[in-house]
Amino acid sequence: MGFKHLLLESIPFVAMVMVECLDVGMTTLSKAAMSRGMSHFVFVVYSNALASAILLPSSFIFSRKNRPPLSLSLLCKFFLLSLVGITVMQNCVFTGISYSSPTLGSAMSNLVPAFTFVLAVIFRMEKLDIRSTKSQMKILGTLVSISGALIVTLYKGASIGKSPNDSPENPSQSLLEQTNNWVIGGLFLATAGLSLAVWSISQAAILRGYPSELTIVAFYCLFGTIQCSILSLIVVRDPNAWTLGPDIELISIIYSAIFGSVVTFSVLTWCIHKKGPVFVALFKPVGIAIAALMGVAFLGDTLYVGSIIGAVIIVIGFYTVLWAQSKEENQKSNKVHKQLSPSSSQRRPLLESHLDEANILA
């Protein structure tokens, strides 16, 4: 019985580590495909189209009994959700990774809780009391995370594990070009993090009135495919860019659609239902280590001192915000528990009245 309970409790931990591995695997494969000339606009269109083909029939089969009716206003909300979460966010992610590396992408993704906290305060979804220690820790953690992201983006530092013989013939020109690409990639990834924060808050608001997760994700991918198709037809003028070879390009699209969208969204929804959003967010920094290892092993990326320093600072700020949030949630739950359970002073008169009734009956 104890072993079975331990096994059931460990499933969410294993599932979240698997999700982080799948997410980093998607960025690594997409980086490999784009390094061979594949357009990231075409990549986003094909991967979301395949995900829509899988999710739409599934939503009608599994959610037809408990799915609330759809309305025009609800479809408009799904359309705007796709605009922020796919058209802007995914294109910025893959553009940023094409300029930098999956390691930088995983490091910058830890800005999402800080952005979400700022937006939640602006839209009054989160209460902020400057005199409270927990609110002060949230603000401090947010500022630390943003500082770490600036270090990762603007400072590369010395390379780690690279031989001096591997230096190019014109090192100053190459260094300037790499630094510019790194900064551009960091800006795109920061924009993607802000878009993901807006998407999270918008999705939470939609889920309050329409609690069918599978239907939301299905229409989310469908509208995202339509939007990205229009954008790609405008930006990508070469018809040959839409032709896929049976190599890393096709593999990366299938992987992104199945594991990056269908499996990841399903596992995240299940883990949030079982353990809550704070538990899910705790595993985000794990992606930095996984991305660094996979980038070095499969893409030949070089680790830089600035990436390590900035990533550590981001993680410190990230866990500071999460610690303050968990303390606030515990305080709220304890307050609710005290309100629901009668105090000892309330229980004493009740006990005395029962004793008096017993004495009268006797």
CSV table of C-alpha atoms in Angstrom, one decimal:
chain,number,residue,atom,x,y,z
A,1,MET,CA,0.0,0.0,0.0
A,2,GLY,CA,2.8,2.4,0.9
A,3,PHE,CA,4.8,1.6,-2.3
A,4,LYS,CA,1.6,2.1,-4.5
A,5,HIS,CA,1.0,5.5,-2.8
A,6,LEU,CA,4.6,6.5,-3.4
A,7,LEU,CA,4.4,5.4,-7.0
A,8,LEU,CA,1.2,7.4,-7.6
A,9,GLU,CA,2.8,10.5,-6.0
A,10,SER,CA,5.9,10.3,-8.2
A,11,ILE,CA,3.9,10.2,-11.4
A,12,PRO,CA,3.4,14.0,-11.6
A,13,PHE,CA,7.2,14.6,-11.0
A,14,VAL,CA,8.1,12.1,-13.8
A,15,ALA,CA,5.5,13.7,-16.1
A,16,MET,CA,6.8,17.2,-15.6
A,17,VAL,CA,10.5,16.2,-16.2
A,18,MET,CA,9.2,14.4,-19.4
A,19,VAL,CA,7.4,17.6,-20.5
A,20,GLU,CA,10.6,19.7,-20.0
A,21,CYS,CA,12.6,17.1,-22.0
A,22,LEU,CA,10.0,17.1,-24.8
A,23,ASP,CA,10.0,20.9,-24.9
A,24,VAL,CA,13.7,21.2,-25.2
A,25,GLY,CA,13.8,18.4,-27.7
A,26,MET,CA,11.3,20.4,-29.8
A,27,THR,CA,13.5,23.5,-29.8
A,28,THR,CA,16.6,21.5,-30.5
A,29,LEU,CA,15.1,19.7,-33.5
A,30,SER,CA,13.6,23.0,-34.8
A,31,LYS,CA,17.0,24.6,-34.5
A,32,ALA,CA,18.6,21.7,-36.5
A,33,ALA,CA,15.9,22.0,-39.2
A,34,MET,CA,16.2,25.8,-39.5
A,35,SER,CA,20.0,25.6,-39.7
A,36,ARG,CA,19.5,23.5,-42.9
A,37,GLY,CA,17.4,26.3,-44.4
A,38,MET,CA,13.9,25.6,-43.3
A,39,SER,CA,11.8,28.7,-42.7
A,40,HIS,CA,10.5,28.9,-39.2
A,41,PHE,CA,7.2,30.4,-40.5
A,42,VAL,CA,6.6,27.3,-42.6
A,43,PHE,CA,7.6,25.1,-39.6
A,44,VAL,CA,4.9,26.8,-37.3
A,45,VAL,CA,2.2,26.4,-40.0
A,46,TYR,CA,2.8,22.7,-40.7
A,47,SER,CA,3.2,21.8,-37.0
A,48,ASN,CA,0.0,23.6,-35.9
A,49,ALA,CA,-1.9,22.2,-38.9
A,50,LEU,CA,-1.0,18.6,-37.9
A,51,ALA,CA,-1.8,19.3,-34.3
A,52,SER,CA,-5.2,20.7,-35.3
A,53,ALA,CA,-5.9,17.6,-37.4
A,54,ILE,CA,-5.3,15.5,-34.3
A,55,LEU,CA,-7.0,17.7,-31.7
A,56,LEU,CA,-10.2,18.7,-33.5
A,57,PRO,CA,-11.6,15.2,-34.0
A,58,SER,CA,-10.5,14.3,-30.4
A,59,SER,CA,-12.3,17.3,-29.0
A,60,PHE,CA,-15.6,16.4,-30.7
A,61,ILE,CA,-15.3,12.7,-29.7
A,62,PHE,CA,-14.2,13.1,-26.0
A,63,SER,CA,-15.8,16.4,-25.1
A,64,ARG,CA,-19.1,16.3,-27.0
A,65,LYS,CA,-21.2,15.4,-23.9
A,66,ASN,CA,-19.7,18.0,-21.4
A,67,ARG,CA,-18.8,20.7,-23.9
A,68,PRO,CA,-20.7,24.0,-23.5
A,69,PRO,CA,-22.2,25.5,-26.7
A,70,LEU,CA,-20.0,27.6,-28.8
A,71,SER,CA,-20.9,31.2,-29.6
A,72,LEU,CA,-19.5,33.9,-31.9
A,73,SER,CA,-18.0,35.9,-29.1
A,74,LEU,CA,-16.3,32.8,-27.7
A,75,LEU,CA,-14.8,32.0,-31.2
A,76,CYS,CA,-13.5,35.6,-31.3
A,77,LYS,CA,-11.8,35.0,-27.9
A,78,PHE,CA,-10.2,31.8,-29.3
A,79,PHE,CA,-9.0,33.8,-32.3
A,80,LEU,CA,-7.3,36.4,-30.2
A,81,LEU,CA,-5.9,33.7,-27.9
A,82,SER,CA,-4.3,32.1,-31.0
A,83,LEU,CA,-3.0,35.5,-32.2
A,84,VAL,CA,-1.1,36.0,-28.9
A,85,GLY,CA,-0.1,32.4,-28.2
A,86,ILE,CA,0.8,31.0,-31.6
A,87,THR,CA,1.2,33.7,-34.3
A,88,VAL,CA,3.2,36.0,-32.1
A,89,MET,CA,4.6,33.7,-29.4
A,90,GLN,CA,5.7,30.7,-31.5
A,91,ASN,CA,7.1,32.7,-34.4
A,92,CYS,CA,9.1,34.9,-31.9
A,93,VAL,CA,10.4,31.7,-30.1
A,94,PHE,CA,11.7,30.0,-33.3
A,95,THR,CA,13.0,33.3,-34.7
A,96,GLY,CA,14.9,33.9,-31.4
A,97,ILE,CA,16.3,30.3,-31.4
A,98,SER,CA,17.4,30.6,-35.0
A,99,TYR,CA,19.4,33.7,-34.0
A,100,SER,CA,20.8,32.3,-30.7
A,101,SER,CA,20.4,28.8,-29.2
A,102,PRO,CA,17.9,26.5,-27.4
A,103,THR,CA,19.9,27.2,-24.2
A,104,LEU,CA,19.1,30.9,-24.4
A,105,GLY,CA,15.5,30.0,-25.2
A,106,SER,CA,15.1,27.9,-22.0
A,107,ALA,CA,16.8,30.6,-19.9
A,108,MET,CA,14.5,33.4,-21.2
A,109,SER,CA,11.4,31.2,-20.7
A,110,ASN,CA,11.9,31.7,-16.9
A,111,LEU,CA,10.9,35.3,-17.4
A,112,VAL,CA,7.3,34.1,-17.9
A,113,PRO,CA,6.3,34.0,-14.2
A,114,ALA,CA,7.8,37.5,-13.7
A,115,PHE,CA,5.8,38.9,-16.7
A,116,THR,CA,2.7,37.1,-15.5
A,117,PHE,CA,3.0,38.6,-12.1
A,118,VAL,CA,3.4,42.1,-13.5
A,119,LEU,CA,0.4,41.7,-15.8
A,120,ALA,CA,-1.7,40.2,-13.0
A,121,VAL,CA,-1.0,43.2,-10.8
A,122,ILE,CA,-1.9,45.6,-13.7
A,123,PHE,CA,-5.2,43.8,-14.4
A,124,ARG,CA,-5.9,43.5,-10.6
A,125,MET,CA,-5.9,39.7,-10.8
A,126,GLU,CA,-3.1,39.7,-8.1
A,127,LYS,CA,-3.2,41.8,-4.9
A,128,LEU,CA,0.0,43.7,-4.1
A,129,ASP,CA,0.6,45.1,-0.6
A,130,ILE,CA,3.9,47.0,-0.5
A,131,ARG,CA,4.0,46.6,3.3
A,132,SER,CA,3.8,42.8,3.1
A,133,THR,CA,7.0,40.9,3.1
A,134,LYS,CA,5.6,38.4,0.6
A,135,SER,CA,4.8,41.2,-1.9
A,136,GLN,CA,8.2,42.7,-1.4
A,137,MET,CA,9.8,39.3,-2.2
A,138,LYS,CA,7.6,39.0,-5.3
A,139,ILE,CA,8.8,42.4,-6.6
A,140,LEU,CA,12.4,41.6,-5.7
A,141,GLY,CA,12.2,38.2,-7.5
A,142,THR,CA,10.7,39.8,-10.6
A,143,LEU,CA,13.4,42.4,-10.8
A,144,VAL,CA,16.1,39.8,-10.2
A,145,SER,CA,14.7,37.6,-13.0
A,146,ILE,CA,14.6,40.5,-15.5
A,147,SER,CA,18.2,41.4,-14.5
A,148,GLY,CA,19.3,37.9,-15.2
A,149,ALA,CA,17.6,37.9,-18.6
A,150,LEU,CA,19.4,41.2,-19.5
A,151,ILE,CA,22.8,39.5,-18.5
A,152,VAL,CA,22.0,36.5,-20.7
A,153,THR,CA,21.0,38.6,-23.6
A,154,LEU,CA,23.6,41.4,-23.5
A,155,TYR,CA,26.7,39.6,-22.1
A,156,LYS,CA,28.1,36.4,-23.6
A,157,GLY,CA,31.5,36.3,-21.9
A,158,ALA,CA,34.1,33.7,-22.6
A,159,SER,CA,33.2,30.4,-24.1
A,160,ILE,CA,33.4,27.2,-22.1
A,161,GLY,CA,35.0,24.0,-23.5
A,162,LYS,CA,36.0,25.5,-26.8
A,163,SER,CA,39.6,25.1,-28.2
A,164,PRO,CA,41.5,28.2,-29.2
A,165,ASN,CA,42.2,26.5,-32.6
A,166,ASP,CA,38.5,26.7,-33.4
A,167,SER,CA,38.6,30.5,-33.6
A,168,PRO,CA,37.8,32.0,-37.0
A,169,GLU,CA,40.3,33.9,-39.3
A,170,ASN,CA,38.7,37.3,-38.5
A,171,PRO,CA,37.7,37.0,-34.9
A,172,SER,CA,36.6,40.6,-34.4
A,173,GLN,CA,34.1,40.5,-37.2
A,174,SER,CA,32.8,37.1,-36.2
A,175,LEU,CA,32.4,38.1,-32.6
A,176,LEU,CA,30.5,41.3,-33.5
A,177,GLU,CA,28.2,39.3,-35.8
A,178,GLN,CA,27.6,36.6,-33.1
A,179,THR,CA,26.9,39.2,-30.4
A,180,ASN,CA,24.4,41.1,-32.6
A,181,ASN,CA,22.6,37.8,-33.4
A,182,TRP,CA,22.6,36.9,-29.7
A,183,VAL,CA,21.0,40.2,-28.7
A,184,ILE,CA,18.4,40.0,-31.5
A,185,GLY,CA,17.6,36.4,-30.4
A,186,GLY,CA,17.2,37.5,-26.8
A,187,LEU,CA,14.8,40.3,-27.7
A,188,PHE,CA,12.6,37.9,-29.8
A,189,LEU,CA,12.6,35.4,-26.9
A,190,ALA,CA,11.7,38.1,-24.4
A,191,THR,CA,8.8,39.1,-26.6
A,192,ALA,CA,7.7,35.5,-26.7
A,193,GLY,CA,7.8,35.3,-22.9
A,194,LEU,CA,5.6,38.4,-22.7
A,195,SER,CA,3.2,36.9,-25.2
A,196,LEU,CA,3.0,33.7,-23.3
A,197,ALA,CA,2.2,35.6,-20.1
A,198,VAL,CA,-0.6,37.5,-21.8
A,199,TRP,CA,-1.8,34.1,-23.2
A,200,SER,CA,-1.8,32.5,-19.8
A,201,ILE,CA,-3.9,35.3,-18.2
A,202,SER,CA,-6.3,35.4,-21.2
A,203,GLN,CA,-6.7,31.6,-21.1
A,204,ALA,CA,-7.4,31.6,-17.4
A,205,ALA,CA,-10.2,34.2,-18.0
A,206,ILE,CA,-11.7,32.2,-20.8
A,207,LEU,CA,-11.6,28.9,-18.7
A,208,ARG,CA,-13.8,30.6,-16.1
A,209,GLY,CA,-16.7,30.8,-18.5
A,210,TYR,CA,-15.8,27.9,-20.8
A,211,PRO,CA,-14.2,25.0,-18.8
A,212,SER,CA,-13.5,22.7,-21.8
A,213,GLU,CA,-9.7,22.6,-22.1
A,214,LEU,CA,-9.6,20.2,-25.1
A,215,THR,CA,-12.0,22.3,-27.2
A,216,ILE,CA,-10.0,25.5,-26.4
A,217,VAL,CA,-6.7,23.9,-27.4
A,218,ALA,CA,-8.3,22.5,-30.6
A,219,PHE,CA,-9.7,25.8,-31.8
A,220,TYR,CA,-6.6,27.6,-30.5
A,221,CYS,CA,-4.4,25.5,-32.9
A,222,LEU,CA,-6.9,25.8,-35.8
A,223,PHE,CA,-7.0,29.6,-35.7
A,224,GLY,CA,-3.3,29.7,-35.2
A,225,THR,CA,-2.8,27.7,-38.3
A,226,ILE,CA,-5.0,30.0,-40.3
A,227,GLN,CA,-3.3,33.1,-39.0
A,228,CYS,CA,0.3,31.7,-39.5
A,229,SER,CA,-0.6,30.5,-43.0
A,230,ILE,CA,-1.6,34.1,-44.0
A,231,LEU,CA,1.5,35.5,-42.4
A,232,SER,CA,3.8,32.9,-44.1
A,233,LEU,CA,2.3,33.5,-47.5
A,234,ILE,CA,3.1,37.2,-47.1
A,235,VAL,CA,6.6,36.8,-45.7
A,236,VAL,CA,7.9,33.6,-47.5
A,237,ARG,CA,7.9,34.3,-51.2
A,238,ASP,CA,9.9,31.2,-52.3
A,239,PRO,CA,7.4,28.4,-53.2
A,240,ASN,CA,10.2,25.8,-52.7
A,241,ALA,CA,10.3,26.7,-49.0
A,242,TRP,CA,7.0,24.9,-48.6
A,243,THR,CA,8.5,21.6,-49.9
A,244,LEU,CA,9.6,19.3,-47.1
A,245,GLY,CA,12.3,16.7,-47.4
A,246,PRO,CA,12.0,13.3,-45.7
A,247,ASP,CA,14.7,14.2,-43.2
A,248,ILE,CA,15.1,16.4,-40.1
A,249,GLU,CA,12.5,18.9,-41.4
A,250,LEU,CA,9.7,16.3,-41.5
A,251,ILE,CA,10.8,14.7,-38.3
A,252,SER,CA,10.8,18.1,-36.5
A,253,ILE,CA,7.3,19.0,-37.7
A,254,ILE,CA,5.8,15.6,-36.6
A,255,TYR,CA,7.6,15.8,-33.3
A,256,SER,CA,6.4,19.4,-32.7
A,257,ALA,CA,2.8,18.6,-33.5
A,258,ILE,CA,2.5,15.4,-31.5
A,259,PHE,CA,4.8,15.9,-28.5
A,260,GLY,CA,5.1,19.7,-28.5
A,261,SER,CA,1.3,20.4,-28.7
A,262,VAL,CA,-0.9,17.4,-28.1
A,263,VAL,CA,1.1,15.5,-25.4
A,264,THR,CA,2.5,18.6,-23.7
A,265,PHE,CA,-0.8,20.4,-23.4
A,266,SER,CA,-2.5,17.2,-22.1
A,267,VAL,CA,0.2,16.5,-19.5
A,268,LEU,CA,0.3,20.1,-18.3
A,269,THR,CA,-3.5,20.2,-17.9
A,270,TRP,CA,-3.4,17.0,-15.9
A,271,CYS,CA,-0.6,18.1,-13.7
A,272,ILE,CA,-2.2,21.5,-13.0
A,273,HIS,CA,-5.4,19.7,-12.1
A,274,LYS,CA,-3.6,17.3,-9.7
A,275,LYS,CA,-0.9,19.5,-8.2
A,276,GLY,CA,-1.7,23.1,-9.1
A,277,PRO,CA,0.1,25.7,-11.3
A,278,VAL,CA,2.9,26.4,-8.7
A,279,PHE,CA,4.0,22.8,-8.9
A,280,VAL,CA,4.1,23.0,-12.7
A,281,ALA,CA,6.1,26.2,-12.7
A,282,LEU,CA,8.7,24.8,-10.4
A,283,PHE,CA,10.0,22.6,-13.1
A,284,LYS,CA,10.7,25.4,-15.6
A,285,PRO,CA,14.4,25.9,-14.7
A,286,VAL,CA,15.1,22.2,-15.3
A,287,GLY,CA,14.8,23.1,-19.0
A,288,ILE,CA,18.0,25.2,-18.8
A,289,ALA,CA,20.2,22.3,-17.9
A,290,ILE,CA,18.5,20.0,-20.4
A,291,ALA,CA,18.8,22.5,-23.2
A,292,ALA,CA,22.4,23.2,-22.5
A,293,LEU,CA,23.3,19.5,-22.5
A,294,MET,CA,21.3,18.7,-25.7
A,295,GLY,CA,22.6,21.9,-27.5
A,296,VAL,CA,26.2,20.9,-26.8
A,297,ALA,CA,25.6,17.2,-27.6
A,298,PHE,CA,23.5,17.4,-30.8
A,299,LEU,CA,24.0,20.9,-32.2
A,300,GLY,CA,27.6,21.7,-31.3
A,301,ASP,CA,26.6,24.8,-29.4
A,302,THR,CA,29.1,26.6,-27.2
A,303,LEU,CA,28.3,27.4,-23.6
A,304,TYR,CA,29.2,30.9,-22.5
A,305,VAL,CA,29.9,32.3,-19.1
A,306,GLY,CA,27.2,35.0,-19.5
A,307,SER,CA,24.6,32.3,-20.2
A,308,ILE,CA,25.4,30.4,-17.0
A,309,ILE,CA,25.6,33.5,-14.8
A,310,GLY,CA,22.4,35.0,-16.2
A,311,ALA,CA,20.6,31.6,-16.0
A,312,VAL,CA,21.5,31.2,-12.3
A,313,ILE,CA,20.3,34.7,-11.5
A,314,ILE,CA,17.0,34.1,-13.4
A,315,VAL,CA,16.5,30.9,-11.4
A,316,ILE,CA,17.1,32.7,-8.1
A,317,GLY,CA,14.5,35.3,-9.0
A,318,PHE,CA,12.1,32.7,-10.3
A,319,TYR,CA,12.2,30.7,-7.1
A,320,THR,CA,11.9,33.8,-5.0
A,321,VAL,CA,8.6,34.7,-6.7
A,322,LEU,CA,7.3,31.1,-6.4
A,323,TRP,CA,8.3,31.0,-2.7
A,324,ALA,CA,6.3,34.2,-2.0
A,325,GLN,CA,3.3,32.8,-4.0
A,326,SER,CA,3.4,29.5,-2.1
A,327,LYS,CA,3.5,31.3,1.2
A,328,GLU,CA,0.5,33.4,0.2
A,329,GLU,CA,-1.5,30.4,-0.9
A,330,ASN,CA,-0.7,28.6,2.5
A,331,GLN,CA,-1.8,31.7,4.4
A,332,LYS,CA,-5.1,31.9,2.4
A,333,SER,CA,-5.8,28.1,2.9
A,334,ASN,CA,-5.1,28.4,6.7
A,335,LYS,CA,-7.4,31.5,6.9
A,336,VAL,CA,-10.2,29.6,5.1
A,337,HIS,CA,-9.6,26.6,7.4
A,338,LYS,CA,-9.9,28.8,10.5
A,339,GLN,CA,-13.1,30.3,9.2
A,340,LEU,CA,-14.7,26.9,8.5
A,341,SER,CA,-13.7,25.2,11.7
A,342,PRO,CA,-15.3,26.6,15.0
A,343,SER,CA,-13.0,28.0,17.6
A,344,SER,CA,-12.7,26.5,21.1
A,345,SER,CA,-14.7,29.4,22.6
A,346,GLN,CA,-17.5,28.5,20.1
A,347,ARG,CA,-17.3,24.8,20.9
A,348,ARG,CA,-17.5,25.2,24.7
A,349,PRO,CA,-21.0,26.6,24.9
A,350,LEU,CA,-22.2,23.9,22.4
A,351,LEU,CA,-20.7,21.2,24.6
A,352,GLU,CA,-22.2,22.7,27.8
A,353,SER,CA,-25.7,22.9,26.1
A,354,HIS,CA,-25.4,19.2,25.2
A,355,LEU,CA,-24.4,18.3,28.8
A,356,ASP,CA,-27.4,20.3,30.2
A,357,GLU,CA,-29.8,18.5,27.9
A,358,ALA,CA,-28.3,15.2,29.1
A,359,ASN,CA,-28.8,16.1,32.7
A,360,ILE,CA,-32.4,17.2,32.1
A,361,LEU,CA,-33.2,13.9,30.3
A,362,ALA,CA,-31.5,12.0,33.2
